[in-house]
Amino acid sequence: MIRAMKKPDKYSKNKNKYLTTALGLLFLFEILALSLALAFNIENTTKNDLWTCLAIIIITFLSIKLVKKVTKGDNILLLIVNMLFSIGVVMIYRLDPAAGRKQLYFYIAGTIVFYITYFILKNIKRWENHTFFYFAISVLLFLVTLIFGFSSGGAKNWLNIAGFAIQPSEFIKVPFVFFIASFYARYEVFNKKPFGRFFMTFGIYFFVAMFFLQGELGTAIIFFAVMILSQYVYDKDRKLIIFNIIAMFFGAILAYFLFGHVRVRIMTWLDPWSVIDDQGYQITQSLFALASGGLFGSGIGLGRPDYIPVATSDFIFPAICEEMGIFMGIAIVFIFLLLVYRAMKNSLSQQHKFYSILAFCIACLFAIQAFVIFGGVLKLIPLTGVTIPFVSSGGSSMLSGFILLSVLQYTSEDIGVGEDDE
């Protein structure tokens, strides 16, 4: 018994030691990188910029310390996300100080939303019993976007609310993962109804159809891929999975003929050099940035990532690689792998079926979204208009990402079997 008690103490000490070391390295990176970013813009640097950079460091520290006090789950998740945010905000600030300040405000809002979401999940039970509600919320967001939204980049997926541009497709990800988790948690109930076992499939096909109407195909791919992975793990009907994979290929062909911007992206994927001065300019500049950065990068402020269109958002990865090096790009990929690993671990260790499925779906969502954008900017797959979670600039992406992270944080706790039924 004495030996059994000593092992957790030793493990706890080692874990705290690793967390302290990781936190120290994070602060060291933030201080050095932000100092270089400020030095690069020294002529335009104001007191507000100095206060903003100081706030980044303070808020990062407080958010990581607070999560250990508030939750009993995996307190490494927020540290991982803070690492991603820190890397991204340095590059955003270097390219556009105004956008960098906005990104900090989004981060503050995201941190607040993180804790609000956590306490809502903590105090309200029986989340798995609202399958139709999650579907209805998603449909409502789709309809509002179709009726009141405006187009940008070939997709009608933006809303203008009080002067702020909001992307509802980012927030649909939240009820989407709840919808899948609720369906499979109550699969036996749906299976007893006529065509009930196809309800989730029909629902997600409807979501994809809505994305087609908006021209938002990047998120449609992510939703469809998450559905197939969840079916592979939780559904016994292998024929349905094969059918969905075939339907995905036919849907891609249909999108090619329906949307001009899809044909352009396919063309620039196959041969961007033939249209380097026009449609292929963005992807070729991305490849030039990746190549010119080398292993260690040109240094913050010494490269030309500003040549890449939309460098603070869709193409922030090659911008980071140019000035911080391929090693930093590899580090970002590994940090995402660590995030997905922790989410999968939470899913496997969670005894409550609904929250286990929920953690799995969020892990798949983060993994697929990261793969789609990394593959696009590296010219491994055609480009899609999605962002790197927690790295790219954008308020909608940041807020929805922190909501999903909060859900993941809650699923990492020992909820217990059937707690929601009490």
Coordinates of C-alpha atoms in Angstrom, one line a residue:
M1 CA 0.0 0.0 0.0
I2 CA 2.9 2.4 0.8
R3 CA 4.5 1.8 -2.6
A4 CA 1.2 2.3 -4.4
M5 CA 0.9 5.7 -2.6
K6 CA 4.4 6.8 -3.5
K7 CA 4.0 6.3 -7.3
P8 CA 1.3 8.9 -7.8
D9 CA 3.3 11.4 -5.8
K10 CA 6.3 10.9 -7.9
Y11 CA 4.2 11.1 -11.1
S12 CA 2.6 14.3 -9.9
K13 CA 5.9 15.9 -9.1
N14 CA 7.3 15.0 -12.6
K15 CA 4.1 16.2 -14.2
N16 CA 4.3 19.6 -12.4
K17 CA 8.0 19.8 -13.3
Y18 CA 7.3 19.2 -17.0
L19 CA 4.4 21.8 -17.0
T20 CA 6.6 24.4 -15.3
T21 CA 9.4 23.8 -17.9
A22 CA 6.9 24.0 -20.8
L23 CA 5.4 27.2 -19.3
G24 CA 8.8 28.8 -18.9
L25 CA 9.8 28.0 -22.5
L26 CA 6.5 29.4 -23.7
F27 CA 7.1 32.7 -21.9
L28 CA 10.7 32.8 -23.1
F29 CA 9.5 32.4 -26.7
E30 CA 6.8 35.1 -26.3
I31 CA 9.2 37.6 -24.8
L32 CA 11.9 37.1 -27.5
A33 CA 9.5 36.9 -30.4
L34 CA 7.4 39.9 -29.4
S35 CA 10.6 41.9 -28.7
L36 CA 11.8 41.2 -32.3
A37 CA 8.3 42.0 -33.7
L38 CA 8.3 45.4 -31.9
A39 CA 11.9 46.1 -32.9
F40 CA 10.9 45.5 -36.5
N41 CA 8.1 48.1 -36.2
I42 CA 10.1 50.4 -33.9
E43 CA 9.2 53.6 -35.8
N44 CA 5.5 52.9 -35.5
T45 CA 5.5 51.3 -32.0
T46 CA 3.3 53.0 -29.5
K47 CA 2.7 52.6 -25.8
N48 CA -0.5 50.7 -26.6
D49 CA 1.6 48.2 -28.5
L50 CA 3.9 47.7 -25.5
W51 CA 0.9 47.2 -23.2
T52 CA -0.7 44.8 -25.7
C53 CA 2.5 42.6 -25.8
L54 CA 2.7 42.7 -22.0
A55 CA -1.0 41.7 -21.8
I56 CA -0.3 38.7 -24.0
I57 CA 2.2 37.3 -21.5
I58 CA 0.2 38.1 -18.4
I59 CA -3.1 36.6 -19.8
T60 CA -1.3 33.5 -21.0
F61 CA 0.2 33.0 -17.5
L62 CA -3.1 33.6 -15.7
S63 CA -5.2 31.4 -17.9
I64 CA -2.9 28.4 -17.5
K65 CA -2.7 28.9 -13.7
L66 CA -6.4 29.4 -13.3
V67 CA -7.4 26.2 -15.2
K68 CA -5.5 24.1 -12.7
K69 CA -7.5 25.7 -9.9
V70 CA -10.9 25.5 -11.6
T71 CA -10.9 22.1 -13.3
K72 CA -9.9 18.6 -12.3
G73 CA -9.2 17.5 -15.9
D74 CA -6.4 17.7 -18.4
N75 CA -4.7 21.0 -17.7
I76 CA -2.3 20.5 -20.6
L77 CA -4.9 21.3 -23.2
L78 CA -4.9 25.0 -22.5
L79 CA -1.1 25.1 -22.4
I80 CA -1.0 23.5 -25.9
V81 CA -3.5 26.0 -27.3
N82 CA -1.6 28.9 -25.7
M83 CA 1.6 27.7 -27.5
L84 CA -0.3 27.7 -30.9
F85 CA -1.8 31.2 -30.2
S86 CA 1.6 32.6 -29.2
I87 CA 3.3 31.5 -32.4
G88 CA 0.4 32.8 -34.5
V89 CA 0.0 36.2 -32.8
V90 CA 3.7 37.0 -33.1
M91 CA 3.5 36.6 -36.9
I92 CA 0.2 38.4 -37.2
Y93 CA 1.5 41.3 -35.1
R94 CA 4.7 41.4 -37.2
L95 CA 2.6 41.6 -40.5
D96 CA -0.1 43.9 -39.2
P97 CA 0.0 45.4 -35.7
A98 CA -3.6 46.4 -35.8
A99 CA -4.6 42.8 -36.6
G100 CA -2.3 41.6 -33.9
R101 CA -4.1 43.7 -31.3
K102 CA -7.4 42.5 -32.5
Q103 CA -6.2 38.9 -32.2
L104 CA -5.3 39.5 -28.6
Y105 CA -8.8 40.8 -27.9
F106 CA -10.2 37.7 -29.6
Y107 CA -8.0 35.6 -27.3
I108 CA -9.2 37.4 -24.2
A109 CA -12.8 36.9 -25.3
G110 CA -12.0 33.3 -26.2
T111 CA -10.5 32.7 -22.7
I112 CA -13.7 34.1 -21.1
V113 CA -15.9 32.0 -23.3
F114 CA -13.7 28.9 -22.4
Y115 CA -14.6 29.3 -18.7
I116 CA -18.2 30.2 -19.3
T117 CA -18.7 27.1 -21.5
Y118 CA -17.0 25.0 -18.9
F119 CA -19.3 26.1 -16.1
I120 CA -22.4 25.7 -18.2
L121 CA -21.4 22.1 -19.0
K122 CA -20.6 21.6 -15.3
N123 CA -23.9 22.8 -14.0
I124 CA -26.3 21.6 -16.7
K125 CA -26.8 17.8 -17.2
R126 CA -28.3 15.4 -19.7
W127 CA -26.6 16.9 -22.8
E128 CA -27.0 13.7 -24.8
N129 CA -30.8 13.9 -24.8
H130 CA -31.1 16.8 -27.3
T131 CA -30.2 15.4 -30.7
F132 CA -33.0 17.2 -32.6
F133 CA -32.1 20.5 -30.8
Y134 CA -28.5 20.4 -32.0
F135 CA -29.8 19.7 -35.5
A136 CA -32.3 22.6 -35.3
I137 CA -29.6 25.0 -34.1
S138 CA -27.4 24.1 -37.0
V139 CA -30.2 24.5 -39.5
L140 CA -31.1 27.9 -38.0
L141 CA -27.5 29.1 -38.4
F142 CA -27.4 27.9 -42.0
L143 CA -30.7 29.7 -42.9
V144 CA -29.6 32.9 -41.2
T145 CA -26.4 32.9 -43.3
L146 CA -28.2 32.1 -46.5
I147 CA -30.7 34.9 -46.0
F148 CA -28.6 37.6 -44.4
G149 CA -25.1 36.7 -45.3
F150 CA -22.6 38.2 -47.8
S151 CA -20.0 36.6 -50.0
S152 CA -16.2 36.7 -49.6
G153 CA -13.7 34.6 -51.4
G154 CA -16.3 32.8 -53.5
A155 CA -18.4 31.7 -50.5
K156 CA -21.5 33.2 -48.9
N157 CA -20.6 32.5 -45.3
W158 CA -20.3 35.8 -43.5
L159 CA -22.7 37.9 -41.5
N160 CA -22.4 41.6 -40.6
I161 CA -23.5 42.1 -37.0
A162 CA -23.0 45.6 -35.4
G163 CA -20.1 46.2 -37.7
F164 CA -18.4 42.9 -37.0
A165 CA -18.0 40.2 -39.7
I166 CA -18.9 36.8 -38.2
Q167 CA -18.6 33.4 -39.9
P168 CA -21.5 31.2 -38.7
S169 CA -19.9 28.1 -40.2
E170 CA -17.3 28.2 -37.5
F171 CA -19.9 28.1 -34.7
I172 CA -21.9 25.4 -36.4
K173 CA -19.0 23.1 -35.6
V174 CA -20.2 23.1 -31.9
P175 CA -23.8 21.8 -32.4
F176 CA -22.4 19.5 -35.1
V177 CA -20.1 17.5 -32.8
F178 CA -22.9 17.5 -30.1
F179 CA -25.3 16.1 -32.8
I180 CA -23.0 13.2 -33.7
A181 CA -22.2 12.4 -30.1
S182 CA -25.9 12.6 -29.0
F183 CA -26.9 10.3 -31.9
Y184 CA -24.5 7.5 -31.1
A185 CA -25.0 7.8 -27.4
R186 CA -28.7 7.1 -28.1
Y187 CA -28.1 4.9 -31.1
E188 CA -30.3 2.1 -29.7
V189 CA -33.3 4.5 -29.4
F190 CA -32.9 5.7 -33.0
N191 CA -32.4 2.2 -34.3
K192 CA -35.8 1.1 -33.1
K193 CA -37.5 3.8 -35.3
P194 CA -38.0 3.5 -39.1
F195 CA -34.9 4.7 -40.9
G196 CA -33.7 6.0 -37.5
R197 CA -30.2 4.6 -37.9
F198 CA -29.8 6.9 -40.9
F199 CA -30.9 10.0 -39.1
M200 CA -27.4 11.3 -38.5
T201 CA -26.4 10.6 -42.1
F202 CA -29.4 12.4 -43.5
G203 CA -28.7 15.3 -41.2
I204 CA -25.1 15.7 -42.2
Y205 CA -26.0 15.4 -45.9
F206 CA -28.3 18.3 -45.3
F207 CA -25.5 20.3 -43.7
V208 CA -23.3 19.5 -46.7
A209 CA -26.1 20.6 -49.1
M210 CA -26.3 23.9 -47.2
F211 CA -22.5 24.4 -47.5
F212 CA -22.9 23.8 -51.2
L213 CA -25.5 26.5 -51.4
Q214 CA -23.1 28.8 -49.6
G215 CA -20.1 27.7 -51.7
E216 CA -18.3 26.9 -48.4
L217 CA -16.7 23.6 -49.5
G218 CA -13.7 23.5 -47.1
T219 CA -15.9 23.1 -44.0
A220 CA -18.2 20.7 -45.9
I221 CA -15.2 18.4 -46.4
I222 CA -14.3 18.6 -42.7
F223 CA -17.9 17.8 -41.7
F224 CA -18.1 14.8 -44.1
A225 CA -14.8 13.4 -43.0
V226 CA -15.7 13.7 -39.3
M227 CA -19.0 11.8 -40.1
I228 CA -17.1 9.0 -41.8
L229 CA -14.6 8.6 -39.0
S230 CA -17.3 8.5 -36.4
Q231 CA -19.2 5.9 -38.4
Y232 CA -16.1 3.8 -38.8
V233 CA -15.6 3.8 -35.0
Y234 CA -19.2 3.6 -33.7
D235 CA -21.4 2.2 -36.5
K236 CA -21.5 -1.5 -37.5
D237 CA -22.9 -0.8 -41.0
R238 CA -19.8 -0.9 -43.2
K239 CA -21.9 -0.6 -46.4
L240 CA -23.1 2.8 -45.2
I241 CA -19.5 3.9 -44.8
I242 CA -18.5 2.7 -48.3
F243 CA -21.5 4.5 -49.7
N244 CA -20.6 7.7 -48.0
I245 CA -17.0 7.6 -49.3
I246 CA -18.3 7.0 -52.8
A247 CA -20.8 9.9 -52.4
M248 CA -17.9 12.1 -51.2
F249 CA -16.0 11.5 -54.5
F250 CA -19.1 12.2 -56.6
G251 CA -19.8 15.4 -54.5
A252 CA -16.2 16.6 -55.2
I253 CA -16.8 16.1 -59.0
L254 CA -20.1 17.9 -58.8
A255 CA -18.5 20.8 -56.9
Y256 CA -15.9 21.0 -59.7
F257 CA -18.5 21.6 -62.3
L258 CA -20.7 23.9 -60.2
F259 CA -18.2 26.3 -58.8
G260 CA -15.7 28.3 -60.7
H261 CA -13.4 29.0 -57.8
V262 CA -13.2 25.2 -57.2
R263 CA -12.0 24.7 -60.8
V264 CA -9.4 27.5 -60.3
R265 CA -8.1 25.9 -57.1
I266 CA -7.8 22.5 -58.9
M267 CA -6.0 24.2 -61.8
T268 CA -3.6 26.0 -59.4
W269 CA -3.0 22.8 -57.5
L270 CA -2.0 20.9 -60.6
D271 CA 0.1 23.6 -62.3
P272 CA 0.3 27.0 -60.5
W273 CA 3.4 28.0 -62.5
S274 CA 1.5 28.4 -65.7
V275 CA -0.7 31.1 -64.1
I276 CA 1.9 32.5 -61.6
D277 CA 1.0 36.1 -62.3
D278 CA -2.7 35.5 -61.8
Q279 CA -4.6 32.7 -60.1
G280 CA -1.4 30.9 -59.2
Y281 CA 0.2 33.8 -57.5
Q282 CA -0.9 33.0 -54.0
I283 CA 0.2 29.3 -53.9
T284 CA 3.5 30.0 -55.6
Q285 CA 4.3 32.8 -53.2
S286 CA 3.5 30.3 -50.4
L287 CA 6.0 27.8 -51.9
F288 CA 8.6 30.5 -52.3
A289 CA 8.2 31.5 -48.7
L290 CA 8.6 27.9 -47.5
A291 CA 11.7 27.4 -49.6
S292 CA 13.4 30.7 -48.7
G293 CA 13.0 30.2 -45.0
G294 CA 15.1 27.1 -44.8
L295 CA 15.5 25.2 -41.5
F296 CA 15.9 28.1 -39.1
G297 CA 14.1 30.9 -41.0
S298 CA 15.2 34.4 -42.1
G299 CA 14.4 35.9 -38.7
I300 CA 11.3 37.8 -37.6
G301 CA 11.1 41.0 -39.7
L302 CA 13.8 39.9 -42.2
G303 CA 11.6 37.9 -44.6
R304 CA 8.9 39.0 -47.0
P305 CA 5.8 37.1 -46.0
D306 CA 3.8 40.2 -46.9
Y307 CA 4.2 39.1 -50.5
I308 CA 1.7 36.3 -49.7
P309 CA -1.9 37.3 -50.0
V310 CA -4.0 36.7 -46.8
A311 CA -0.8 35.9 -44.9
T312 CA -2.3 36.5 -41.5
S313 CA -5.2 34.1 -42.1
D314 CA -5.3 31.2 -44.6
F315 CA -1.5 31.4 -45.4
I316 CA 0.0 32.1 -42.0
F317 CA 1.8 28.8 -42.0
P318 CA 4.2 29.6 -44.9
A319 CA 4.7 33.1 -43.4
I320 CA 5.8 31.5 -40.1
C321 CA 8.0 29.0 -41.9
E322 CA 9.7 31.8 -43.9
E323 CA 10.7 33.9 -40.8
M324 CA 10.9 31.2 -38.1
G325 CA 12.0 28.3 -40.2
I326 CA 10.8 24.8 -41.2
F327 CA 11.6 23.7 -37.6
M328 CA 8.9 26.0 -36.3
G329 CA 6.5 24.6 -39.0
I330 CA 7.3 21.1 -37.8
A331 CA 6.8 22.2 -34.2
I332 CA 3.3 23.5 -35.1
V333 CA 2.4 20.2 -36.7
F334 CA 3.7 18.3 -33.6
I335 CA 1.8 20.6 -31.3
F336 CA -1.4 19.8 -33.2
L337 CA -0.6 16.1 -33.0
L338 CA -0.2 16.5 -29.2
L339 CA -3.6 18.3 -29.0
V340 CA -5.3 15.5 -31.0
Y341 CA -3.4 12.8 -28.9
R342 CA -4.7 14.3 -25.7
A343 CA -8.2 14.5 -27.0
M344 CA -8.1 10.9 -28.2
K345 CA -6.7 9.9 -24.8
N346 CA -9.6 11.7 -23.1
S347 CA -12.0 9.9 -25.3
L348 CA -10.6 6.5 -24.5
S349 CA -10.4 7.1 -20.7
Q350 CA -13.9 8.7 -20.4
Q351 CA -16.4 6.2 -19.0
H352 CA -19.5 8.2 -20.0
K353 CA -20.3 7.2 -23.6
F354 CA -21.7 10.6 -24.8
Y355 CA -18.6 12.6 -23.6
S356 CA -16.3 9.9 -24.9
I357 CA -17.8 10.3 -28.4
L358 CA -17.8 14.0 -28.1
A359 CA -14.1 14.1 -27.3
F360 CA -13.4 11.8 -30.3
C361 CA -15.4 14.0 -32.7
I362 CA -13.6 17.2 -31.5
A363 CA -10.2 15.4 -31.9
C364 CA -11.2 14.5 -35.5
L365 CA -12.4 18.0 -36.2
F366 CA -9.1 19.6 -35.1
A367 CA -7.0 17.0 -36.9
I368 CA -8.9 17.2 -40.2
Q369 CA -9.0 21.0 -40.3
A370 CA -5.3 21.2 -39.6
F371 CA -4.5 18.6 -42.3
V372 CA -6.7 20.3 -44.9
I373 CA -5.0 23.7 -44.5
F374 CA -1.5 22.3 -44.1
G375 CA -1.9 20.2 -47.2
G376 CA -3.4 23.1 -49.1
V377 CA -0.5 25.6 -48.5
L378 CA 2.1 22.9 -49.1
K379 CA 0.3 22.0 -52.4
L380 CA -0.3 18.4 -51.3
I381 CA -4.1 18.9 -51.9
P382 CA -6.2 21.7 -53.5
L383 CA -6.6 24.8 -51.4
T384 CA -9.6 25.3 -49.2
G385 CA -10.6 28.5 -47.4
V386 CA -10.2 27.2 -43.8
T387 CA -8.0 28.6 -41.0
I388 CA -5.5 26.9 -38.7
P389 CA -7.3 26.7 -35.3
F390 CA -5.8 29.1 -32.7
V391 CA -3.0 30.3 -35.1
S392 CA -4.7 32.2 -37.9
S393 CA -6.3 35.5 -37.4
G394 CA -10.1 35.6 -37.0
G395 CA -12.5 36.1 -34.2
S396 CA -15.1 33.5 -35.2
S397 CA -12.4 30.8 -35.5
M398 CA -10.8 31.8 -32.2
L399 CA -14.1 31.8 -30.3
S400 CA -15.5 28.6 -31.7
G401 CA -12.1 26.9 -31.1
F402 CA -12.2 27.9 -27.4
I403 CA -15.7 26.6 -27.0
L404 CA -14.7 23.3 -28.5
L405 CA -11.6 23.3 -26.3
S406 CA -13.7 23.9 -23.2
V407 CA -15.9 21.0 -24.1
L408 CA -12.8 18.9 -24.5
Q409 CA -11.6 20.1 -21.1
Y410 CA -14.8 19.0 -19.5
T411 CA -14.7 15.6 -21.2
S412 CA -11.3 15.0 -19.7
E413 CA -12.8 14.9 -16.2
D414 CA -14.0 11.8 -14.5
I415 CA -17.7 12.4 -15.2
G416 CA -18.8 8.8 -14.4
V417 CA -21.1 6.4 -16.1
G418 CA -24.7 7.6 -16.3
E419 CA -24.1 10.8 -14.3
D420 CA -26.4 12.7 -16.7
D421 CA -29.3 10.3 -15.8
E422 CA -29.2 11.1 -12.1

